[in-house]
Structure formats: C-alpha cells, structure tokens
Coordinates of C-alpha atoms in Angstrom, one line a residue:
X1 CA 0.0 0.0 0.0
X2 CA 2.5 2.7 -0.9
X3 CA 0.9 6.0 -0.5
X4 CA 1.5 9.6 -0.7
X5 CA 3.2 11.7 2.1
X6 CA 0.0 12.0 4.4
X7 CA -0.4 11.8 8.3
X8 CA -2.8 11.2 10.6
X9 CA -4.2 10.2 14.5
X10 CA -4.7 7.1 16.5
X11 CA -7.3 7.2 18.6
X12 CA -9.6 4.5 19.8
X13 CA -13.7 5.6 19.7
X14 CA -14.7 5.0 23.0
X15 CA -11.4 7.4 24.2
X16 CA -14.2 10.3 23.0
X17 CA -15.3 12.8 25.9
X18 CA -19.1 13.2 26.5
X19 CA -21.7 12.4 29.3
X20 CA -22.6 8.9 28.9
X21 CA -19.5 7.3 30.4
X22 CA -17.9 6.0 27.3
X23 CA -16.8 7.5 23.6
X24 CA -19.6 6.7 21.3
X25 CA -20.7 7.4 17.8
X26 CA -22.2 10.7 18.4
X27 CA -21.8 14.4 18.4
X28 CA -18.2 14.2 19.7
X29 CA -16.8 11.7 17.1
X30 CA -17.7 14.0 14.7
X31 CA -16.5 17.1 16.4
X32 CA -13.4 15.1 16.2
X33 CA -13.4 14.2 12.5
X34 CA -13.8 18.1 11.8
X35 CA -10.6 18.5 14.3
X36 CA -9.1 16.2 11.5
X37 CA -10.1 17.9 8.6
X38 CA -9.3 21.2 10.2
X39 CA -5.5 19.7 11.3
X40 CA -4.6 18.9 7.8
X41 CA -5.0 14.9 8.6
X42 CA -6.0 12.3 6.1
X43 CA -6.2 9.4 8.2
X44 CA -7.6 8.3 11.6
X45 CA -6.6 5.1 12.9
X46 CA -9.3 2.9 15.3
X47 CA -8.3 -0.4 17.4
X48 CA -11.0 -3.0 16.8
X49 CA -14.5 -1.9 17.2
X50 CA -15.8 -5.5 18.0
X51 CA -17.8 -6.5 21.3
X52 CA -15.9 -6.7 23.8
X53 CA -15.8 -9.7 26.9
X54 CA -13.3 -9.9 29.9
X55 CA -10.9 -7.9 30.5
X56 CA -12.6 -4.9 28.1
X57 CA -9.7 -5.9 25.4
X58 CA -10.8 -4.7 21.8
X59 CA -8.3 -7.6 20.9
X60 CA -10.3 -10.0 22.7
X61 CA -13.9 -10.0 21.4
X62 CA -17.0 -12.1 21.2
X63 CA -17.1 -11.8 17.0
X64 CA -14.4 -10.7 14.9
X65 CA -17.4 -8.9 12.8
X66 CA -19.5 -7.5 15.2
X67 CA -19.5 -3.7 16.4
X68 CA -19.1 -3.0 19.9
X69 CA -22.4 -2.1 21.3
X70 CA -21.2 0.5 23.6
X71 CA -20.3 2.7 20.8
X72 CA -23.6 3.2 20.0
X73 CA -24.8 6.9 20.5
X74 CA -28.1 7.0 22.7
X75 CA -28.9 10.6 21.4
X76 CA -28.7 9.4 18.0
X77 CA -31.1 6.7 19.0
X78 CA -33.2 9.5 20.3
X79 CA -33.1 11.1 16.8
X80 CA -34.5 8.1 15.4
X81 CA -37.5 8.0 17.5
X82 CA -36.3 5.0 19.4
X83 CA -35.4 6.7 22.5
X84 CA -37.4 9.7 24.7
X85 CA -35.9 13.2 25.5
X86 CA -37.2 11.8 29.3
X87 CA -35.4 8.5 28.8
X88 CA -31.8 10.7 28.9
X89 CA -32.1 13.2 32.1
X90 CA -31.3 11.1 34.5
X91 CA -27.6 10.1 33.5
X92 CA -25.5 8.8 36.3
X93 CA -22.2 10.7 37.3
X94 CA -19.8 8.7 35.0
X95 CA -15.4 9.8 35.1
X96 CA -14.4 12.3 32.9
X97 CA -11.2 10.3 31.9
X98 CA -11.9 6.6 32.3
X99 CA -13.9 4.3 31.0
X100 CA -15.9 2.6 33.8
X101 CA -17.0 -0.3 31.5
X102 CA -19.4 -2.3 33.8
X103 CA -21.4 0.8 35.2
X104 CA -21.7 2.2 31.6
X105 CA -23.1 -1.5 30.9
X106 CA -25.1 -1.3 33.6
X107 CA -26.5 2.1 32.4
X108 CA -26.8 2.2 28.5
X109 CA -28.3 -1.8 28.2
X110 CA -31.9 -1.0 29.5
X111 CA -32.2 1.7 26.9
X112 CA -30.8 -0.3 24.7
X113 CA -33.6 -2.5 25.5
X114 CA -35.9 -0.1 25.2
X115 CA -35.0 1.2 22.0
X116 CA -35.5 -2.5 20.6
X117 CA -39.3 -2.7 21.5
X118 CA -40.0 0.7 21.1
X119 CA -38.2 -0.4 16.8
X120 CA -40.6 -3.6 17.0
X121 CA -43.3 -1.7 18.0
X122 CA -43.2 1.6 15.8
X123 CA -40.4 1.3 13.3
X124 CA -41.8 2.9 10.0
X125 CA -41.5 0.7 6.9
X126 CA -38.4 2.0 5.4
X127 CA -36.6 1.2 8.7
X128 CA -38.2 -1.9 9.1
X129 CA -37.2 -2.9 5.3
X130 CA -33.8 -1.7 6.1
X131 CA -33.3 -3.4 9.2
X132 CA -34.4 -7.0 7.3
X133 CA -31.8 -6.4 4.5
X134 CA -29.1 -5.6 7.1
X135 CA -29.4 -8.9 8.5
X136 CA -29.8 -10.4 5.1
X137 CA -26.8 -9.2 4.2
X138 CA -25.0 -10.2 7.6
X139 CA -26.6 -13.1 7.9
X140 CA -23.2 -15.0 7.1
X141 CA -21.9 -13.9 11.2
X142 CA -24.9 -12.2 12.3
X143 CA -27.1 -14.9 12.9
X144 CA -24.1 -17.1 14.7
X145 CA -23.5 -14.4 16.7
X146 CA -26.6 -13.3 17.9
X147 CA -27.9 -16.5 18.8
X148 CA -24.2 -16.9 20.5
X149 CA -25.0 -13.3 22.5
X150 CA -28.4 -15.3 23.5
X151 CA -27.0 -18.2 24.2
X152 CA -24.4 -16.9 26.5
X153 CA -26.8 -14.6 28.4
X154 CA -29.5 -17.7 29.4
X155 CA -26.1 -19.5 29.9
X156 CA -25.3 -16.6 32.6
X157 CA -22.3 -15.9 30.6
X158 CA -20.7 -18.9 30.9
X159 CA -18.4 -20.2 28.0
X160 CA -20.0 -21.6 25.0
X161 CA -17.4 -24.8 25.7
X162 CA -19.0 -25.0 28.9
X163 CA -22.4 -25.4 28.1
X164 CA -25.1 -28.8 26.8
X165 CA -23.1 -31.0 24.7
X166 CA -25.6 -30.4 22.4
X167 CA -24.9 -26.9 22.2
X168 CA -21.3 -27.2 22.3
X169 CA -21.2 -29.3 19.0
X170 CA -24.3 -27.3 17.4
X171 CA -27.1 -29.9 17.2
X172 CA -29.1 -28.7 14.8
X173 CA -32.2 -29.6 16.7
X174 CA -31.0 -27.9 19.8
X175 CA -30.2 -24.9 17.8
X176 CA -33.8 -24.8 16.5
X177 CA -35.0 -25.2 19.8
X178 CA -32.9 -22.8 21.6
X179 CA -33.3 -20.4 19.1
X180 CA -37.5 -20.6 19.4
X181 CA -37.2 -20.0 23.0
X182 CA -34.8 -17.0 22.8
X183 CA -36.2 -15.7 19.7
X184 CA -36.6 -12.2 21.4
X185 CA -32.8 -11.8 22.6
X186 CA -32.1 -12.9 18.9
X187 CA -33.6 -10.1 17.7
X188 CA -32.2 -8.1 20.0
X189 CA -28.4 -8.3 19.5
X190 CA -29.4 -8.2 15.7
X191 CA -31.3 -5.0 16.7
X192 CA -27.9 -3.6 18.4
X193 CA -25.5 -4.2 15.5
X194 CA -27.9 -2.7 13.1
X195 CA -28.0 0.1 15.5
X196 CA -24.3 0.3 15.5
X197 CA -23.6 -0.3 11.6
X198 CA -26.3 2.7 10.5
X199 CA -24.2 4.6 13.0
X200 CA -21.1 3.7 12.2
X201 CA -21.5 4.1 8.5
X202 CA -23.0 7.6 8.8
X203 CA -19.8 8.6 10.4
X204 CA -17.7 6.5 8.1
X205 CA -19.2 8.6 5.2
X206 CA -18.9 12.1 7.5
X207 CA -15.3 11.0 7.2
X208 CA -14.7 10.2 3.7
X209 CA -16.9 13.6 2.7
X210 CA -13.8 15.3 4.3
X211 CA -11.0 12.9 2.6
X212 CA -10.4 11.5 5.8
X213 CA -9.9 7.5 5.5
X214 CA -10.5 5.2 8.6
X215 CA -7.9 2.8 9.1
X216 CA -9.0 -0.5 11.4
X217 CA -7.3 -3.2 12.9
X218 CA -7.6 -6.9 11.9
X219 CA -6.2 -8.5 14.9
X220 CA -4.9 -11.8 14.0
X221 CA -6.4 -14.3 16.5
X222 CA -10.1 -14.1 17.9
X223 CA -11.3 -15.1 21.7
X224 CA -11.6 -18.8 22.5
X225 CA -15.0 -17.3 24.2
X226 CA -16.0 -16.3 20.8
X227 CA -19.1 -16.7 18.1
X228 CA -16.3 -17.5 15.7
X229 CA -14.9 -20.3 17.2
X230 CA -17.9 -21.7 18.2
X231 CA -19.3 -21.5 14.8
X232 CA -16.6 -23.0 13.0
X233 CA -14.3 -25.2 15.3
X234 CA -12.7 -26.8 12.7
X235 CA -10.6 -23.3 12.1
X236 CA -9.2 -23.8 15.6
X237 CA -6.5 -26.4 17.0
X238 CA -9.1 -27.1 20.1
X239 CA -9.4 -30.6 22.1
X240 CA -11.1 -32.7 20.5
X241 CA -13.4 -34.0 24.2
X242 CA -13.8 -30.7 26.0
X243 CA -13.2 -27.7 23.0
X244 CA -10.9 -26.0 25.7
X245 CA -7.0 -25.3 24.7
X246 CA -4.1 -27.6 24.4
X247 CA -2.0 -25.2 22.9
X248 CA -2.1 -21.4 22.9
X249 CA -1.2 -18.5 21.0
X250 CA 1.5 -16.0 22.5
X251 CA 5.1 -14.7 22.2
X252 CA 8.2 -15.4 23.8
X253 CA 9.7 -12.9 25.4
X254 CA 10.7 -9.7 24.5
X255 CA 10.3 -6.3 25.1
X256 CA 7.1 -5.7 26.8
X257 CA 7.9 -9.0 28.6
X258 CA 10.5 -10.6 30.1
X259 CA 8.0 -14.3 30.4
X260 CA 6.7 -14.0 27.5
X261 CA 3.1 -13.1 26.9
X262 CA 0.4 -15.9 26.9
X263 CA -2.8 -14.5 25.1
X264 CA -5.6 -16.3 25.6
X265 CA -6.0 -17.4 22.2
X266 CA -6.6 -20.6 20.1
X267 CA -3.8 -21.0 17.3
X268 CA -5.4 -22.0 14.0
X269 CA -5.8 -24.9 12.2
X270 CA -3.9 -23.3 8.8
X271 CA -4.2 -27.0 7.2
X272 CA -8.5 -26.9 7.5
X273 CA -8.3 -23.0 6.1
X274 CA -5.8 -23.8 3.5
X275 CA -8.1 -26.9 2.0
X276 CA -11.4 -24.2 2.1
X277 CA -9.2 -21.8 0.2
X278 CA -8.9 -20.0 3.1
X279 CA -12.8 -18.8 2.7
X280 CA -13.3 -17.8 6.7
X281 CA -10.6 -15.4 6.5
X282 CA -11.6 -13.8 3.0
X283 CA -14.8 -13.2 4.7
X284 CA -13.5 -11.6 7.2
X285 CA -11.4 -9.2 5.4
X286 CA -14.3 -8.8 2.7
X287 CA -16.4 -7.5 6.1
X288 CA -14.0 -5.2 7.3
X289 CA -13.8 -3.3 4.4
X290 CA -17.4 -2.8 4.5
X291 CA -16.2 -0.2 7.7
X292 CA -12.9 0.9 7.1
X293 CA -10.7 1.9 4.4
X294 CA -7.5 0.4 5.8
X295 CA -6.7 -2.3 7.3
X296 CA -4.2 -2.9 9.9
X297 CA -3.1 -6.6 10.4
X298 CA -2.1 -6.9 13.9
X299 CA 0.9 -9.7 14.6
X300 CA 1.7 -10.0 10.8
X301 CA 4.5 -11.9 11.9
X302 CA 1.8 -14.8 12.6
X303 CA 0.9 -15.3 9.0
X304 CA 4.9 -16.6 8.6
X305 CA 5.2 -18.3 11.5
X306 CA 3.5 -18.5 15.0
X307 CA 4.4 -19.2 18.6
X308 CA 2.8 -22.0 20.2
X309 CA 2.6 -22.8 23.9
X310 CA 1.8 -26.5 24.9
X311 CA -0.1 -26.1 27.8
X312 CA 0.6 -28.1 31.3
X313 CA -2.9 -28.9 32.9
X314 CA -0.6 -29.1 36.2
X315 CA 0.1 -25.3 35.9
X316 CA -2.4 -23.4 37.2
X317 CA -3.9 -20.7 34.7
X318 CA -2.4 -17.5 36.5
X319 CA 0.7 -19.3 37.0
X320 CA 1.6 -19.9 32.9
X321 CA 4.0 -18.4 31.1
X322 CA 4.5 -18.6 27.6
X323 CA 8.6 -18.8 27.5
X324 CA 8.7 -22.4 26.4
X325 CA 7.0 -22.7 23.3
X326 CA 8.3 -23.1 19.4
X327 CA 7.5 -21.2 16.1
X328 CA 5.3 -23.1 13.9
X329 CA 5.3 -21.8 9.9
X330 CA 2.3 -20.9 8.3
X331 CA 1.1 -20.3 5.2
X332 CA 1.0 -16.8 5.2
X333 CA 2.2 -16.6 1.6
X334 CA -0.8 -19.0 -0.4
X335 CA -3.4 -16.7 2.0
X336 CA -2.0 -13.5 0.5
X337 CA -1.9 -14.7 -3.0
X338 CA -5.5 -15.9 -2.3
X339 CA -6.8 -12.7 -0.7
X340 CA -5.5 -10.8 -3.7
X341 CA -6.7 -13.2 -6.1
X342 CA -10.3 -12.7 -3.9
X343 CA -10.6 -9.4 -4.0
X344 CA -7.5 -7.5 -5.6
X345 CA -4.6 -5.4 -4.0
X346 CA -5.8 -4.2 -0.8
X347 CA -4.7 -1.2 1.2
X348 CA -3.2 -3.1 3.9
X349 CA -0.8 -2.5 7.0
X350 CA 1.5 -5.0 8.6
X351 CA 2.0 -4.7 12.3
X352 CA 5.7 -6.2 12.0
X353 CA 7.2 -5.2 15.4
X354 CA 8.3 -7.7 17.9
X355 CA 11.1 -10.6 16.6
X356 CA 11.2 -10.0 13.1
X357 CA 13.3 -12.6 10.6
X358 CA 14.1 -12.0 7.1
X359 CA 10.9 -14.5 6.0
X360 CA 8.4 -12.3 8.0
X361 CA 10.1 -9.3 5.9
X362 CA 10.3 -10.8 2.4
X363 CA 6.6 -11.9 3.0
X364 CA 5.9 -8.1 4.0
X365 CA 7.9 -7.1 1.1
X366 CA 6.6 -9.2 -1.4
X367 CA 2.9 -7.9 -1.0
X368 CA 4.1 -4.4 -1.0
X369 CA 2.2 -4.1 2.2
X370 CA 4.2 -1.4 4.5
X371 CA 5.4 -1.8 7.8
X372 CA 5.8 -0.1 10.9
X373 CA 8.5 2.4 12.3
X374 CA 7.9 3.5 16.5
X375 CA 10.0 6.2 17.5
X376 CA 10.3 5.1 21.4
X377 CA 12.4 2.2 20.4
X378 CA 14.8 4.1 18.2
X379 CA 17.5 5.2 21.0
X380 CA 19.9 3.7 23.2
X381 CA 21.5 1.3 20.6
X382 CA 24.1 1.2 17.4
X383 CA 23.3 3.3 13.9
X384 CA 21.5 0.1 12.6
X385 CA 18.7 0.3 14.9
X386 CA 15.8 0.2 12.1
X387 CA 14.0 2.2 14.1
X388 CA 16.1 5.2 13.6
X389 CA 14.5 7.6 10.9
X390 CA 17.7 7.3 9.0
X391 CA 17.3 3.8 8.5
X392 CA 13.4 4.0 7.2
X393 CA 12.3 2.9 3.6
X394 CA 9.6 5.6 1.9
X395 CA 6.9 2.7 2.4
X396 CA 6.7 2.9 5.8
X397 CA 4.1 4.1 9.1
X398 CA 5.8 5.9 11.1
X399 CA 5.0 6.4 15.0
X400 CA 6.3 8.0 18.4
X401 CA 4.3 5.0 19.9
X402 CA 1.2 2.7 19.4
X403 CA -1.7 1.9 22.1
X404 CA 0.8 -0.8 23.4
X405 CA 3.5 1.6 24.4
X406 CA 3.3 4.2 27.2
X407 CA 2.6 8.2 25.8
X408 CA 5.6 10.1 25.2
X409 CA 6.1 12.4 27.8
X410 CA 5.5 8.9 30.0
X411 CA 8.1 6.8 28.1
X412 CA 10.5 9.9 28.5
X413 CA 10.1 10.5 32.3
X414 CA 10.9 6.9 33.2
X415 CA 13.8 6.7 30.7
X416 CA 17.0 5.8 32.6
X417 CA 20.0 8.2 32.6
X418 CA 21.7 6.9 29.8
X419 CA 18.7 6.5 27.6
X420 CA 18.3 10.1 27.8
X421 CA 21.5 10.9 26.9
X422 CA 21.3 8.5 24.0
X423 CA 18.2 10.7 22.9
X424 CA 20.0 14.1 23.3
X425 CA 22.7 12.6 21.0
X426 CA 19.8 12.9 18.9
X427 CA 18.4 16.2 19.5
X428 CA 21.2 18.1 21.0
X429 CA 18.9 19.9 23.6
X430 CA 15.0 18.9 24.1
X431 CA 13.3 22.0 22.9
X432 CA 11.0 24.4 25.3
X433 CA 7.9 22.8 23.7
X434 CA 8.1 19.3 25.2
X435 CA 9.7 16.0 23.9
X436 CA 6.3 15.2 22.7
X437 CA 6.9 17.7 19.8
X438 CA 10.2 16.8 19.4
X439 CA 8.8 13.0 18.1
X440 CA 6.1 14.3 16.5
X441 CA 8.5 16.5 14.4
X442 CA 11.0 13.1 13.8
X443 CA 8.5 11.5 13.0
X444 CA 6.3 13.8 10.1
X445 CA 10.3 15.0 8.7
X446 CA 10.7 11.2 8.5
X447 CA 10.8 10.0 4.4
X448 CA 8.0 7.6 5.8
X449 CA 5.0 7.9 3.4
X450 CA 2.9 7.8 6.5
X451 CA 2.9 9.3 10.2
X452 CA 0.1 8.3 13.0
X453 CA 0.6 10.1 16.0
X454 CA -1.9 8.9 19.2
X455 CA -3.6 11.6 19.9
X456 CA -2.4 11.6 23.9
X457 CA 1.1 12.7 22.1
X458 CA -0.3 15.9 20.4
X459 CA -1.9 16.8 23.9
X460 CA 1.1 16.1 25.9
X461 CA 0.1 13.7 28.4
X462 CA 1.7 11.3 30.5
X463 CA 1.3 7.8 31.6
X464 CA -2.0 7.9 33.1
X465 CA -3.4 8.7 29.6
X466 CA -1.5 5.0 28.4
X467 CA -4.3 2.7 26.9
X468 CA -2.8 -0.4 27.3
X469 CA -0.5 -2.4 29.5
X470 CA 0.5 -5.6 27.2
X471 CA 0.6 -8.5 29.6
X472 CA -1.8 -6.6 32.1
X473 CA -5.2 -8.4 32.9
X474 CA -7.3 -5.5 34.0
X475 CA -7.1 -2.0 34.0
X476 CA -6.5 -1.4 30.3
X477 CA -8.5 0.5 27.5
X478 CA -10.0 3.0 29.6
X479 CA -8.3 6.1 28.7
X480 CA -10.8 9.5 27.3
X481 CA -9.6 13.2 26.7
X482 CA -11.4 15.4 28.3
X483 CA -14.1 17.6 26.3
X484 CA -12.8 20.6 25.1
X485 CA -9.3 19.5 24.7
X486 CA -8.8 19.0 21.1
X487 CA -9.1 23.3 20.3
X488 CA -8.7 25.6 17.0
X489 CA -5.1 26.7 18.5
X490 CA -3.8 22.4 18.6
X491 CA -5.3 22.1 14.9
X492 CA -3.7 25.1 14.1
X493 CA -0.4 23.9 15.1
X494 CA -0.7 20.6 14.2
X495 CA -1.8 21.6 10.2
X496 CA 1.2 23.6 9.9
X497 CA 3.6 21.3 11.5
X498 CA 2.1 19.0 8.7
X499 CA 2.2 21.3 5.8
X500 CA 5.8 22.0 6.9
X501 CA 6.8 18.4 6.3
X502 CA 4.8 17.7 3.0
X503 CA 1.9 15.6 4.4
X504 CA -1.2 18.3 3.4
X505 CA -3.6 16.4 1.0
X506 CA -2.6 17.6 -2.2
X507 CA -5.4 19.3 -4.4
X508 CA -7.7 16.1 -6.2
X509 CA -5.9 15.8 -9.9
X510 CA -2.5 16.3 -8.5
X511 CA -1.9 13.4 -6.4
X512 CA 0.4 10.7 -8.6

C-alpha cells in the first residue's frame, strides 16, 4: 500500500469525551473528524471496534465482525424515535477520563432495550425494510453471533465450551430449539448491530466527505469465548473431548515481557483453512472493508510463522507463562496470493514489530504491504537500529508510539539516565515545547510515506493517559480526553507542522 506523504491520528472511539460514560458514535466523534479535517490529517486510525468480553480488550472480542455495542450513541437513538428526551435526564455521574466499562453496561443496556421494542413496536416501513436487509446481508456472522450473544446470556455468561453438549457441537435440533425460546434476545443483538452499523457508516461517510480515511485493525487471533470459534471449530487447533486449549497462541519474550506473553488465544488450524481456500478469512477481510478503508493486520508476523505454547494442565492458569514454546510456519504466503486473487490489491498495514526474521520481511515485502516504524524504540543502541529515521524505507508508518506503548512524555520521564542521553545525542537539547513535539517533528520529517501520531502525544500527556499495559489483565482500554481539549489553537499547530513536512492532502488531480 504505498501511498503519498500524508499523516494522521490514532485514537480509539470510545477514548471520546461526552456524558454517557464511554466515547460513542455521536456528536463528539464528529466534532473530532472536523478537528481532523481542520488539522490537515488524512487518516484516523481505530483499534478493533468488535464486542468486547473480559478484561474490556478490543483484541479479545465475542465476534471478529460485530460492532461493539457500547459505541452506539443513545442521542442518536433519540433522533430516530427510538429513545425519549425523558429516557436521557437522569444520567449517572460517569469519570471524565476513564472508561468505567461495567457501570456504563449497567447504564446504557436497558435503553438499549428499550429502543429495541420501542423499533418492533413503531419502526416505519423504510426502517423496518432496512433493518431485514441488514441482516440479510450479515446473515453470514450475524445470525451465529446473535444466537451466540443469547446463548451466552441464558447460559449466565458462561463459555460456550462449557455449556449442553448439544450446544457445544451445534445440534441442529437444539439450535432450532434454543433459538424458538430466545427468539426475542435474537432479535435483540441483531437489533444492536444494526443500530451500530447505521451509526457507524453515517460517520464512516462524515469522514470520507472530508477525505479523511478510517484505518482499522484486523487482529490476528479471535477469543476462545467467541461466536467465531464456536461456529466454526474446525478453524481452531481445540481438544477434540472438552473444546478447551491444548495449545495457545502468544510470544516469547521480549520487550514488553521478560516471560513472554500468553494470550488467551486458540492457534489455527492453517491446514483446514488452507483446504477451504482459506474462505473464513476472505470473509472476514471482505467485512472489514465494509467499515474501514484500511486495514491494519495486527501480529503479521503470525501469518509466517507463530508461537505455540503447549499447555501443562498441572500449571495453574495465572501461574503460565509462555517462555517455552516453538514457532510453527504458516502459510502466510498461499493466504495473501489468495486474498489478492479474492478481492485485488488491498490497502493493507503490517504490524511487524516484535522478533522479526528475514521471511516475516520478504513476506511483507513481497505484498508491498508497508510496515511499521515506533520512535520510542529508536534510541539507546548502534546506527543500525531500524527504528532510527535514517534507517526507514519511503513505504513505511511511522509512529512515536502505538496503544501498546506508554505516551511520550510517560516513556520519556521513566527513561534511565543513559537513555536520555542517548536521545540528546539525537536532538542536541529537548526543545521548550516538550519532547512530545520533538517525536512528532521526527516522525512527520521522516521519508516515511505515512505518520500516525496517538492523539495523547499531540496533547502532551503522560502515563495515566496509556491505553494499554500488554501483559496486564485488567485496568487497560479506559483512557478518554477530556471535552474541550482538542481546540482551534492544537489544529492550528498541528496543520502547519504537517504542511511543513509535506503531508497536506494535495489538491484532487494532483496526487500521482
């Protein structure tokens, strides 16, 4: 995907401000797509938007297609008759800055709810006629994973591999049976992604209107606990008796950990999905690109080879680590050479951080698909660091951290000594502005076709504004700005910092 000189901000939807206790799909995410326009961006870059289960990881989700249905804007519900002005005065006294997931739960899902039998009981034709061809034309996922939702709910959220046999290995008859008797919360969790597609793609538009392009994240592996895994088991290396994990996806150590990081996740079974041409992953791509206009491949480095993790039923769960493992090849080129046979050069990014070999780059390479460059980890070491601007290629992301690392001004306070001198080798002094400026001017002078800064970095604000913590079980994701934070003077700056270094949208005719 080699692109024109362009920049752009990484910043997760429900990180907006507002008065319902999470960033949703209203008034304030487009507020924020104007502060794009406005700042000369081209590009805003989301983590996955799917449902999220323990833990409130986007990364960990229960459907790889699904939209998160606290995203959805209750006022725009409210525009669409679904929802009373009365049914939004009495909001509860949520935290400006954090995300408190279950009390925002506890909160939006009985007007969620309501919504859905107030859309059964006066939902004009048109929206009635749009809602049945929306889950016509999901019914591929949609109708696994509602029924999944339902499931799980009169299950009282217990894992699908823990339920009736019956329902573990899909008996039809059960699934007719169970799907009578839940018919309602069927229609429900339909209801909610409808809710959140309409949305989404009304703001997806808002976007493109104002040549800003929405790049999403395909992470690579999807939740054990997950519609897609308990719709197609045959993807998954699972045991054969109780559908729990023998093996488990991860990484040996390395820089976020010194163990190791065990992830929760089922590896795949790339023989099955290489003998159906790989058709569950085309679909999966083919539905993200119904959303977004790039995608992001999380742990690219998977589609080469993968770490697996045997797991010791004599270790407890809290206790594993996932040091001892081995890397197992896949076949990441036949998928690619499929997926472009499928559906033709995609605009794709690879995630290829972590232990890289010269495979995992020639695979990269081959595919044109560019890789990514983070600042942070560009110091302290010899000139051939490739993190070091001078080492990047043209087709290349380029940023002073992701939603893995701490912010800027964090990663610089906690720097040793010696780190800090090896960045004012560097920069010679750090300038009166903040070191935060300092990246974000490395990074847009960069020859890097493309610069995503997280939007914590143009504000300036330190490690209580991290999002994530890899290797951390709770805590994570909850990170907002506050409103009122992202002003005229900021897009100001930033739109001439970025006209500075070449990375203005160029007039439409003009671009090669």
């Amino acid at each position: 995907m080699s692109s024109p000189r362009a920049s752009g901000v990484l910043l997760h939807p429900t990180s907006f401000p507002g008065r319902y206790g999470v960033g949703d799909l209203g008034l304030e995410a487009y507020q924020f797509i104007d502060f794009l326009a406005a700042s000369g961006q081209q590009y805003w870059q989301v983590l996955p938007l799917g449902p999220t289960g323990y833990g409130n990881s986007p990364y960990m989700c229960y459907s790889a297609l699904a939209g998160n249905p606290l995203l959805i804007s209750l006022e725009l519900l409210q525009d669409s008759g679904f929802l009373e002005d009365g049914d939004l005065w009495h909001v509860p006294e949520f935290s400006g800055d954090r995300v408190e997931f279950e009390k925002v739960l506890d909160y939006k899902m009985p007007l969620f709810h309501k919504a859905c039998n107030t859309f059964k009981e006066k939902a004009s034709e048109v929206q009635r006629t749009k809602f049945a061809g929306f889950c016509e034309s999901k019914a591929y996922w949609l109708d696994d994973y509602a029924i999944f939702m339902a499931l799980k709910e009169a299950h009282g959220g217990a894992s699908w591999y823990q339920w009736e046999p019956e329902l573990v290995t899909r008996s039809h008859a059960a699934l007719q049976q169970w799907g009578e008797q839940l018919n309602s919360e069927i229609t429900f969790h339909k209801f909610l992604q409808y809710a959140f597609f309409s949305q989404w793609s009304q703001l997806k538009q808002y976007a493109s209107d104002r040549d800003i392009q929405i790049i999403g994240d395909i992470p690579i592996y999807v939740a054990h606990d997950s519609a897609d895994v308990w719709a197609n088991p045959e993807n998954f290396c699972l045991n054969k008796e109780t559908h729990e994990l023998d093996l488990m996806a991860g990484v040996p150590p390395d820089y976020f950990s010194s163990t190791g990081q065990l992830w929760g996740n089922p590896i795949y079974n790339w023989e099955h999905l290489q003998q159906t041409n790989f058709k569950w992953w085309i679909q999966r791509f083919e539905a993200m690109l119904d959303y977004v206009d790039v995608i992001r491949i999380d742990h690219f480095r998977g589609f080469e080879s993968f770490w697996v993790v045997e797991l010791d039923p004599e270790v407890k769960p809290e206790d594993r680590t996932a040091e001892k493992g081995e890397w197992v090849k896949a076949p990441g080129k036949e998928f690619f050479e499929t997926l472009r046979d499928k559906l033709g050069k995609l605009p794709i990014l690879a995630e290829d951080l972590g232990l890289m070999t010269p495979e995992v780059e020639d695979l990269r390479d081959s595919f044109d698909f560019p890789g990514m460059k983070i600042l942070q980890f560009a110091f302290g070491s010899d000139p051939s660091n490739p993190f070091l601007p001078f080492n990047y290629p043209r087709n290349c992301v380029v940023y002073t951290g992701t939603h893995d690392n701490d912010t800027t001004v964090g990663w610089y306070e906690s720097r040793e000594q010696w780190e800090h001198d090896a960045i004012l080798r560097v920069f010679g002094q750090i300038s009166s502005e903040g070191i935060h400026w300092d990246l974000i001017r490395l990074a847009f002078s960069s020859v890097g076709n493309l610069a995503i800064i997280p939007l914590q970095d143009f504000l300036g604000l330190g490690t209580p504004a991290r999002m994530n913590y890899p290797g951390k079980p709770s805590g994570n994701w909850e990170w907002r700005y506050w409103g009122g934070s992202i002003t005229p003077e900021l897009a100001e700056r930033i739109k001439s910092l970025t006209q500075t270094f070449g990375r203005i949208a160029q007039p439409k005719g003009t671009q090669e």
